[in-house]
Short mmCIF file of C-alpha atoms in Angstrom, two decimals:
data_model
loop_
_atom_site.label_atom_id
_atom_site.label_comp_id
_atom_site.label_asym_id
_atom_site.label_seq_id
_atom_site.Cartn_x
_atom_site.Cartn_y
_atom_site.Cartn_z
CA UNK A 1 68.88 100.84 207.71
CA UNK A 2 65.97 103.36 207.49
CA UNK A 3 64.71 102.42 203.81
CA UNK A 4 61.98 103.49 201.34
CA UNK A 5 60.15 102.12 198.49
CA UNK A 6 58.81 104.18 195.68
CA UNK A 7 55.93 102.92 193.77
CA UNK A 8 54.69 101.10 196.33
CA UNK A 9 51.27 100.70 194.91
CA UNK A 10 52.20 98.72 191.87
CA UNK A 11 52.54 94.64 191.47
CA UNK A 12 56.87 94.88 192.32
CA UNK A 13 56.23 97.58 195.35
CA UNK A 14 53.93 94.87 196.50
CA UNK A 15 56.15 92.01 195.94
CA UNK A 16 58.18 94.37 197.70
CA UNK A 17 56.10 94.84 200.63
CA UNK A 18 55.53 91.16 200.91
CA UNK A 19 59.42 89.82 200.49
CA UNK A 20 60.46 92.50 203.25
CA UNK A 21 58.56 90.42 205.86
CA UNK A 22 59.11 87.08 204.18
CA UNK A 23 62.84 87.75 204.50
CA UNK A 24 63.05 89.42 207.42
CA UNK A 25 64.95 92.23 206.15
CA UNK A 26 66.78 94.39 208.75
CA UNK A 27 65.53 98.02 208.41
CA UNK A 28 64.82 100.39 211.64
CA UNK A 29 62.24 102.58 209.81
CA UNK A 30 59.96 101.82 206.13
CA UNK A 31 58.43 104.96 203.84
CA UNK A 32 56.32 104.55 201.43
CA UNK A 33 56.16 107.30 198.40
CA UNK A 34 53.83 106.73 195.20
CA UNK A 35 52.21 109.09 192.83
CA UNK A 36 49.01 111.41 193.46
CA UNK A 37 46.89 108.46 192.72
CA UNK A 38 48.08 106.03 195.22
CA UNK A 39 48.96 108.59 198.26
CA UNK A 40 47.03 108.33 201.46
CA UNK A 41 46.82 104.38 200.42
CA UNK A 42 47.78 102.62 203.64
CA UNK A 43 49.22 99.08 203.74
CA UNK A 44 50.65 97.10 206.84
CA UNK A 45 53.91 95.80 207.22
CA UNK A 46 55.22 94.14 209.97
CA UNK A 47 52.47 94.90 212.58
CA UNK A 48 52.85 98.88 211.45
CA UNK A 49 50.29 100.48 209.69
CA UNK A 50 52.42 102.75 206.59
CA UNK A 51 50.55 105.73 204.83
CA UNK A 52 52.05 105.97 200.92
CA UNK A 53 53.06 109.15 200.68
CA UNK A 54 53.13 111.60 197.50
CA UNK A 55 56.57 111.46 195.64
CA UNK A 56 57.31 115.32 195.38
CA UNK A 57 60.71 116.94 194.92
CA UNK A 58 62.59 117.92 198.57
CA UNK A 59 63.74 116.78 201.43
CA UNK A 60 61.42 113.83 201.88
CA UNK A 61 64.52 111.48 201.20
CA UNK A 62 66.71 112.84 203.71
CA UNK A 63 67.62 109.56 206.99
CA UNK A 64 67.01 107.43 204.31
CA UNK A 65 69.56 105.02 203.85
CA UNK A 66 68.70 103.18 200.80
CA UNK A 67 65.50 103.37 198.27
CA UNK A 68 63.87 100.93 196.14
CA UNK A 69 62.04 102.52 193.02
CA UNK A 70 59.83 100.81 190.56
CA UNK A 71 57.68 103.35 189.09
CA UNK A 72 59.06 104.24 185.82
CA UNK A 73 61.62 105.57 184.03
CA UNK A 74 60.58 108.80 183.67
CA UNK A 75 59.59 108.92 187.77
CA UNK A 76 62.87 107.97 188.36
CA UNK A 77 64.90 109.98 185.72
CA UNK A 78 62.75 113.43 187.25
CA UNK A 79 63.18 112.14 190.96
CA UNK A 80 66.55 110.61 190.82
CA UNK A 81 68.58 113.26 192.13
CA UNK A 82 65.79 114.45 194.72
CA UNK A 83 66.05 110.59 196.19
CA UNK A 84 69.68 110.45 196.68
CA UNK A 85 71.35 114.38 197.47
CA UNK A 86 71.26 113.13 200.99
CA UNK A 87 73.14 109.79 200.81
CA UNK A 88 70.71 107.08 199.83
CA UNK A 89 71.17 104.52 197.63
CA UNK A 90 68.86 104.21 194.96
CA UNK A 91 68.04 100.48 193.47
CA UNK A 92 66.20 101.15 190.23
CA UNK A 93 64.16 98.75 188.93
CA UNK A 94 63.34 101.08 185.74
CA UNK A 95 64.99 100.90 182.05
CA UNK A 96 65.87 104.89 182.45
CA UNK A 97 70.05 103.87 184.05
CA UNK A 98 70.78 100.49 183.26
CA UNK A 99 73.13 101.37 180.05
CA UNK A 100 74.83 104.09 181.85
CA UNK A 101 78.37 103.48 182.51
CA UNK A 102 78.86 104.84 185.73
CA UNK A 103 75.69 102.93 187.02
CA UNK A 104 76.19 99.60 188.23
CA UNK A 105 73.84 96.92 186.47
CA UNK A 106 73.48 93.92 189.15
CA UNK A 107 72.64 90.64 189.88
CA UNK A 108 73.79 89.44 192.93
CA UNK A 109 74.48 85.29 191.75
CA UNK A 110 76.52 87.10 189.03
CA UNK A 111 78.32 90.30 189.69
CA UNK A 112 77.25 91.48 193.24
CA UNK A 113 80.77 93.31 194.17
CA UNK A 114 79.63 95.73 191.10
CA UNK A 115 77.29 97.42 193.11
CA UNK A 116 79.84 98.34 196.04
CA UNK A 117 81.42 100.51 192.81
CA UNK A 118 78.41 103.37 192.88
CA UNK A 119 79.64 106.95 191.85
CA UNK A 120 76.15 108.13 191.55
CA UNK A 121 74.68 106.17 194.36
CA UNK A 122 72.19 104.42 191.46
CA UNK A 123 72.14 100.89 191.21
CA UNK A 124 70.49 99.45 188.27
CA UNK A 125 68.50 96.34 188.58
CA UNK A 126 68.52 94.43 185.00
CA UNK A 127 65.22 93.70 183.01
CA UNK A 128 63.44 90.68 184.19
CA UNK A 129 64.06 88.56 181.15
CA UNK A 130 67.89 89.16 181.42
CA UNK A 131 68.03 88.27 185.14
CA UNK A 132 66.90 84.91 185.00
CA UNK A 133 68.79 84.10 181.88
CA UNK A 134 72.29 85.38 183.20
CA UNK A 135 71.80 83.64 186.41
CA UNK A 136 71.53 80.41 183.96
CA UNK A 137 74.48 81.49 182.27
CA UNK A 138 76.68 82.19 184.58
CA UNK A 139 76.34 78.24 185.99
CA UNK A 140 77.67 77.10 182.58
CA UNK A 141 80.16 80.21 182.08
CA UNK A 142 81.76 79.16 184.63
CA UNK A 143 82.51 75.72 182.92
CA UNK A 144 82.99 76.62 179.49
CA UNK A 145 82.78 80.34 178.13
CA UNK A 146 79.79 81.36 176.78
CA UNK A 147 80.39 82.69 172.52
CA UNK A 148 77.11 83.62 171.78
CA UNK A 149 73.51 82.82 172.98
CA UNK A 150 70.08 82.33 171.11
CA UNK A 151 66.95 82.91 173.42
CA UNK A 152 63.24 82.62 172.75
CA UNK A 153 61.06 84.00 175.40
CA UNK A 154 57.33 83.26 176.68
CA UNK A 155 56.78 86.07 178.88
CA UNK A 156 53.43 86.09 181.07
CA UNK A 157 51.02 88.81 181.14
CA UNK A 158 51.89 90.19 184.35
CA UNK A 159 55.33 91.19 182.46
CA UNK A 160 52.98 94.28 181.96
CA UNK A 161 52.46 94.60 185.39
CA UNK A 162 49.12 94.32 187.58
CA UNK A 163 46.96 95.91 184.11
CA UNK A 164 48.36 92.71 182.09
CA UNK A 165 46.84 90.23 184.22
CA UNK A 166 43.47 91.80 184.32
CA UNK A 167 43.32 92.29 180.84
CA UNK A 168 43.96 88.82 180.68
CA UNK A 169 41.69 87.45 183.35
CA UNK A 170 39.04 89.88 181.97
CA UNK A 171 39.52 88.17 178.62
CA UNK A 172 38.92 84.85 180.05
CA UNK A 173 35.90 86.02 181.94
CA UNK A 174 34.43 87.60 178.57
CA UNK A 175 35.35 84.42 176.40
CA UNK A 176 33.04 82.47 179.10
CA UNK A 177 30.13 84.55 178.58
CA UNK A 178 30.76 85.34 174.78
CA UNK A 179 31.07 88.80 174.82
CA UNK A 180 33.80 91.23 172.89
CA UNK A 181 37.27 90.84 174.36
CA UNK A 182 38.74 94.01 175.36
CA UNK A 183 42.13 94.68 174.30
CA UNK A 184 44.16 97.89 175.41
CA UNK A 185 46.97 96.53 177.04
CA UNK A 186 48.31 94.64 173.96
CA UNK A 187 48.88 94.92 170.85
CA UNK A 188 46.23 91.94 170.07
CA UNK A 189 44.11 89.71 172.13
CA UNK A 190 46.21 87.65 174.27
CA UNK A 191 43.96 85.00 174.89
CA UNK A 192 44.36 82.12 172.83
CA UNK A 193 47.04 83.87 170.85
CA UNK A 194 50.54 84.44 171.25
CA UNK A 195 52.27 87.82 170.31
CA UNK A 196 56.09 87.99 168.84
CA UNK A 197 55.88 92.07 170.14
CA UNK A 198 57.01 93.26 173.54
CA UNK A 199 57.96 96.69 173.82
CA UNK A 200 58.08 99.24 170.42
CA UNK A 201 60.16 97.93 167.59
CA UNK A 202 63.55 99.16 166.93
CA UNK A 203 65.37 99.87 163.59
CA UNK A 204 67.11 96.75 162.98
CA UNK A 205 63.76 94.80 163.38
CA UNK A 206 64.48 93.96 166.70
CA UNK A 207 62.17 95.62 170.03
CA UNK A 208 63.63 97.37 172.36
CA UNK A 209 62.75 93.84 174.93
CA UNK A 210 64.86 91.82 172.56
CA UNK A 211 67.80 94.69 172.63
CA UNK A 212 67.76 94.77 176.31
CA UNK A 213 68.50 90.76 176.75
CA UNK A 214 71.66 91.84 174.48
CA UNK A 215 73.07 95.19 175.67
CA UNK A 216 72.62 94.01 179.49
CA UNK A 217 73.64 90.48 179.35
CA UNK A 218 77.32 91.99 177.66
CA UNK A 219 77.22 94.17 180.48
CA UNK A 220 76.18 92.20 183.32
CA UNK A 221 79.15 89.46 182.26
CA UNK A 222 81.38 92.03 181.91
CA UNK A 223 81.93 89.76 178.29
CA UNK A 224 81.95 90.25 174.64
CA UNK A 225 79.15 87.57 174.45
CA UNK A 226 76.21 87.90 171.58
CA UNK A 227 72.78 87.09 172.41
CA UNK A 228 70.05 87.10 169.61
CA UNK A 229 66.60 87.58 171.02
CA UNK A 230 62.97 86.78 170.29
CA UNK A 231 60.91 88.19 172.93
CA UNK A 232 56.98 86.69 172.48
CA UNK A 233 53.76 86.99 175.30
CA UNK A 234 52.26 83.98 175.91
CA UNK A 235 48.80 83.97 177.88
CA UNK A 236 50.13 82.77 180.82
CA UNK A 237 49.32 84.78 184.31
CA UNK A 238 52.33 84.76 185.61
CA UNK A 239 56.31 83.95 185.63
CA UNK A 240 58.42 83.93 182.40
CA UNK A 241 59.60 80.70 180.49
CA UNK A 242 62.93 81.23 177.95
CA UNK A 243 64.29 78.49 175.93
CA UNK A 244 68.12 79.04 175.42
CA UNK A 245 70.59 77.57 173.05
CA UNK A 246 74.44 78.89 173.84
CA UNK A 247 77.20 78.16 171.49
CA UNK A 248 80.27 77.40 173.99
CA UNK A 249 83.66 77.66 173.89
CA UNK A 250 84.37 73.63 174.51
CA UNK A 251 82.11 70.88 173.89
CA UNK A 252 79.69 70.70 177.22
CA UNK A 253 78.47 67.09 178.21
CA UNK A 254 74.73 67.30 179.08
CA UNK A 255 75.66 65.53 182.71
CA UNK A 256 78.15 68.37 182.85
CA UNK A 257 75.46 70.80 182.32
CA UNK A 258 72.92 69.28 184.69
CA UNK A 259 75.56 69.09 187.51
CA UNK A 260 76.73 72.95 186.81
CA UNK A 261 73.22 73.57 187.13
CA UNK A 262 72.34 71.77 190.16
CA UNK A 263 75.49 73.75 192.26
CA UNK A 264 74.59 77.20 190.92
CA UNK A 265 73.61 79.75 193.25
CA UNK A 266 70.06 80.63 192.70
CA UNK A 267 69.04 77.71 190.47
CA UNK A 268 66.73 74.81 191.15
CA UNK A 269 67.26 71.80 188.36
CA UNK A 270 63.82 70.08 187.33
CA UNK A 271 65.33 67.47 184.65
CA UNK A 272 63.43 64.52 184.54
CA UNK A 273 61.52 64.12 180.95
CA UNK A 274 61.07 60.57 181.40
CA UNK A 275 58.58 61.73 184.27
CA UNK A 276 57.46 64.48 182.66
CA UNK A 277 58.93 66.59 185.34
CA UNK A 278 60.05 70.16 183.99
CA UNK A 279 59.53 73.61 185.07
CA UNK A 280 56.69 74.91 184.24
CA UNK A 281 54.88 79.07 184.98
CA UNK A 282 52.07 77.03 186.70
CA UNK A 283 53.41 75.46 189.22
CA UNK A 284 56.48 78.45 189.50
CA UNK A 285 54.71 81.25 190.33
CA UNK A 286 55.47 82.98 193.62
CA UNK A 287 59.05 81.16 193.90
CA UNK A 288 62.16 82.41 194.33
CA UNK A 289 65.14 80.90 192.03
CA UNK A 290 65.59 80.57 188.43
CA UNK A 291 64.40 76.66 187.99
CA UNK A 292 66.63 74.83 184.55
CA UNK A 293 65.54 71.47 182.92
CA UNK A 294 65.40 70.26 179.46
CA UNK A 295 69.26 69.92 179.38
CA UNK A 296 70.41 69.02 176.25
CA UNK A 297 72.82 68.71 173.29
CA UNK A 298 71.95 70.76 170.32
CA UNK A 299 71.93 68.74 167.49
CA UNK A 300 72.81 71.63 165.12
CA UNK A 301 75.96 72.80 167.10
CA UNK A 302 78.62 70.68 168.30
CA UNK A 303 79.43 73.23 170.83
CA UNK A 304 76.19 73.85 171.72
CA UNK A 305 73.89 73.24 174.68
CA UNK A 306 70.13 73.80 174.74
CA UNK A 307 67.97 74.17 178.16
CA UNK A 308 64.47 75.70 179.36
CA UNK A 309 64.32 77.95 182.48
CA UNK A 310 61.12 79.44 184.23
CA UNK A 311 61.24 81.85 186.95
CA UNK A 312 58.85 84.48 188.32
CA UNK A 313 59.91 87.71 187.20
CA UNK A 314 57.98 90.06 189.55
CA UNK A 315 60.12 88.14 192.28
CA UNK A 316 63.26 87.24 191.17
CA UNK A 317 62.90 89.24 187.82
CA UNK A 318 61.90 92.44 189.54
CA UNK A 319 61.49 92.54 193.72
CA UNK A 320 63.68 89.18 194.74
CA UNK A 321 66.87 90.89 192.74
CA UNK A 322 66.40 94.53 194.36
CA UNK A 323 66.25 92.76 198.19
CA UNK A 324 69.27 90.66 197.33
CA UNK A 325 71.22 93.38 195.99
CA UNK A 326 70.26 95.56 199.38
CA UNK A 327 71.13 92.49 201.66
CA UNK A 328 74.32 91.83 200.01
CA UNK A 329 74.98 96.17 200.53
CA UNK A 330 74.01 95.34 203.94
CA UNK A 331 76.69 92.11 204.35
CA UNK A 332 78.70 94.71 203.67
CA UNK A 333 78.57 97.43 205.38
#
């Protein structure tokens, strides 16, 4: 395939960049297209120096058989229909198409044949905090039907991308030498702190982050499941943690659990408390599956099941899911 990857400049063209090579992914040619900013940037890939080049409205898409774009919504509502009116296939990794209908929302351990189904040549690619919770679900939805799902999430600064972490580090650094912490990225210092506000709120109290884990999990499952959401930043660097209670449709042993978990695609179990051994964003960072442990009965649900799940989302949240969806397209073909 002769690809392309806009935004490349930012912290999930990078992760990009990086998984292309770690992966070995089969393209003949690579293009690289960012804003003003970060054109005439050069980066090498594979032994092949690539200039970024300005994302303008034309022809620059045309050969290209499938692009990856993470550079906003609004970049890719404006430059949607300039990057695939010759062919390509477009995997978004924005907000701006996941809720349309004729836009497949994917991810490939849970509903990879929905992106063969494309009428627009868009596929979506979910938020990060839905990925690696659906991928969790789907091992136990498989076993019992999931009714309805509470979630708490400690998402990592880099959630705001590469400006996050340096706000964060830059905190750190500041702390040490007892100056005033600068805060711009958040709403409040993230150091020492943690903040129950990711994205703007909505009407019903809830952010738009918490109504996203709702609208796309429903969709993703193709299911009438609920999900209730509390979406929180935690200063962490990087990778997201979520603790999940689900409400199922037949009592679920906890050995049942651990051993649905431990056959899933794209899950790595880490269940020993006796040993202290858990997942854990520290030690997660940079890896590629969703990793499960605290399995449990909920004590306040019969029917319920409680678990913890970490998993980096610029890889598997963001970057990992877009390559997976393209090498499945490529399986394919």
């Amino acid at each position: 395939m002769n690809i392309a990857i806009v935004g490349a400049s930012g912290a999930v063209g990078q992760e990009l960049l990086r998984l292309l090579q770690e992966r070995n992914f089969p393209y003949q040619s690579l293009r690289l297209f960012g804003s003003s900013r970060s054109a005439g940037s050069t980066y090498t890939v594979r032994g092949e120096e690539l200039t970024v080049q300005e994302l303008r409205e034309g022809d620059d898409f045309a050969g290209i058989d499938l692009a990856f774009v993470s550079a906003g919504a609004g970049t890719s509502l404006r430059f949607a229909e300039t990057i695939t009116k010759h062919g390509a296939i477009m995997i978004d990794n924005s907000s701006a198409f996941r809720m349309e209908k004729d836009v497949p929302l994917v991810v490939p351990e849970v509903n990879a044949s929905a992106a063969l189904h494309r009428p627009r040549n868009i596929i979506a690619n979910p938020n990060c905090t839905t990925i690696q919770m659906v991928v969790a679900l789907k091992a136990i939805n498989d076993v019992s039907r999931i009714r309805r799902v509470h979630v708490a999430t400690y998402q990592s600064a880099s959630g705001a991308g590469a400006s996050g972490m340096e706000e964060l580090e830059t905190q750190v650094k500041q702390c040490a030498a007892g100056e005033e912490l600068t805060v711009q990225k958040f709403a409040h210092q993230l150091l020492y702190n943690v903040i129950p506000h990711i994205d703007v709120f909505t009407d019903n109290g809830y952010t738009k982050e918490e109504m996203k884990m709702y609208n796309e999990t429903r969709k993703i499952m193709d299911s009438d499941i609920e999900v209730s959401a509390t979406c929180v930043r935690v200063p962490t660097l990087r990778a997201h943690s979520e603790a999940i209670w689900v409400e199922l449709e037949r009592p679920l042993s906890t050995q049942e659990a651990r051993e649905a978990f431990a056959a899933a695609e794209g899950i790595t179990l880490i269940d020993n408390p006796a040993n202290n051994e858990y997942p854990m964003p520290l030690y997660l960072s940079g890896k590629d599956d969703v990793y499960v442990g605290r399995v449990r009965q909920d004590l306040a649900n019969p029917h319920g099941l409680s678990f913890w799940c970490v998993s980096d989302q610029i890889r598997k949240g963001a970057a990992l899911n877009a390559i997976q969806i393209a090498e499945y397209l490529y399986r394919q073909a």
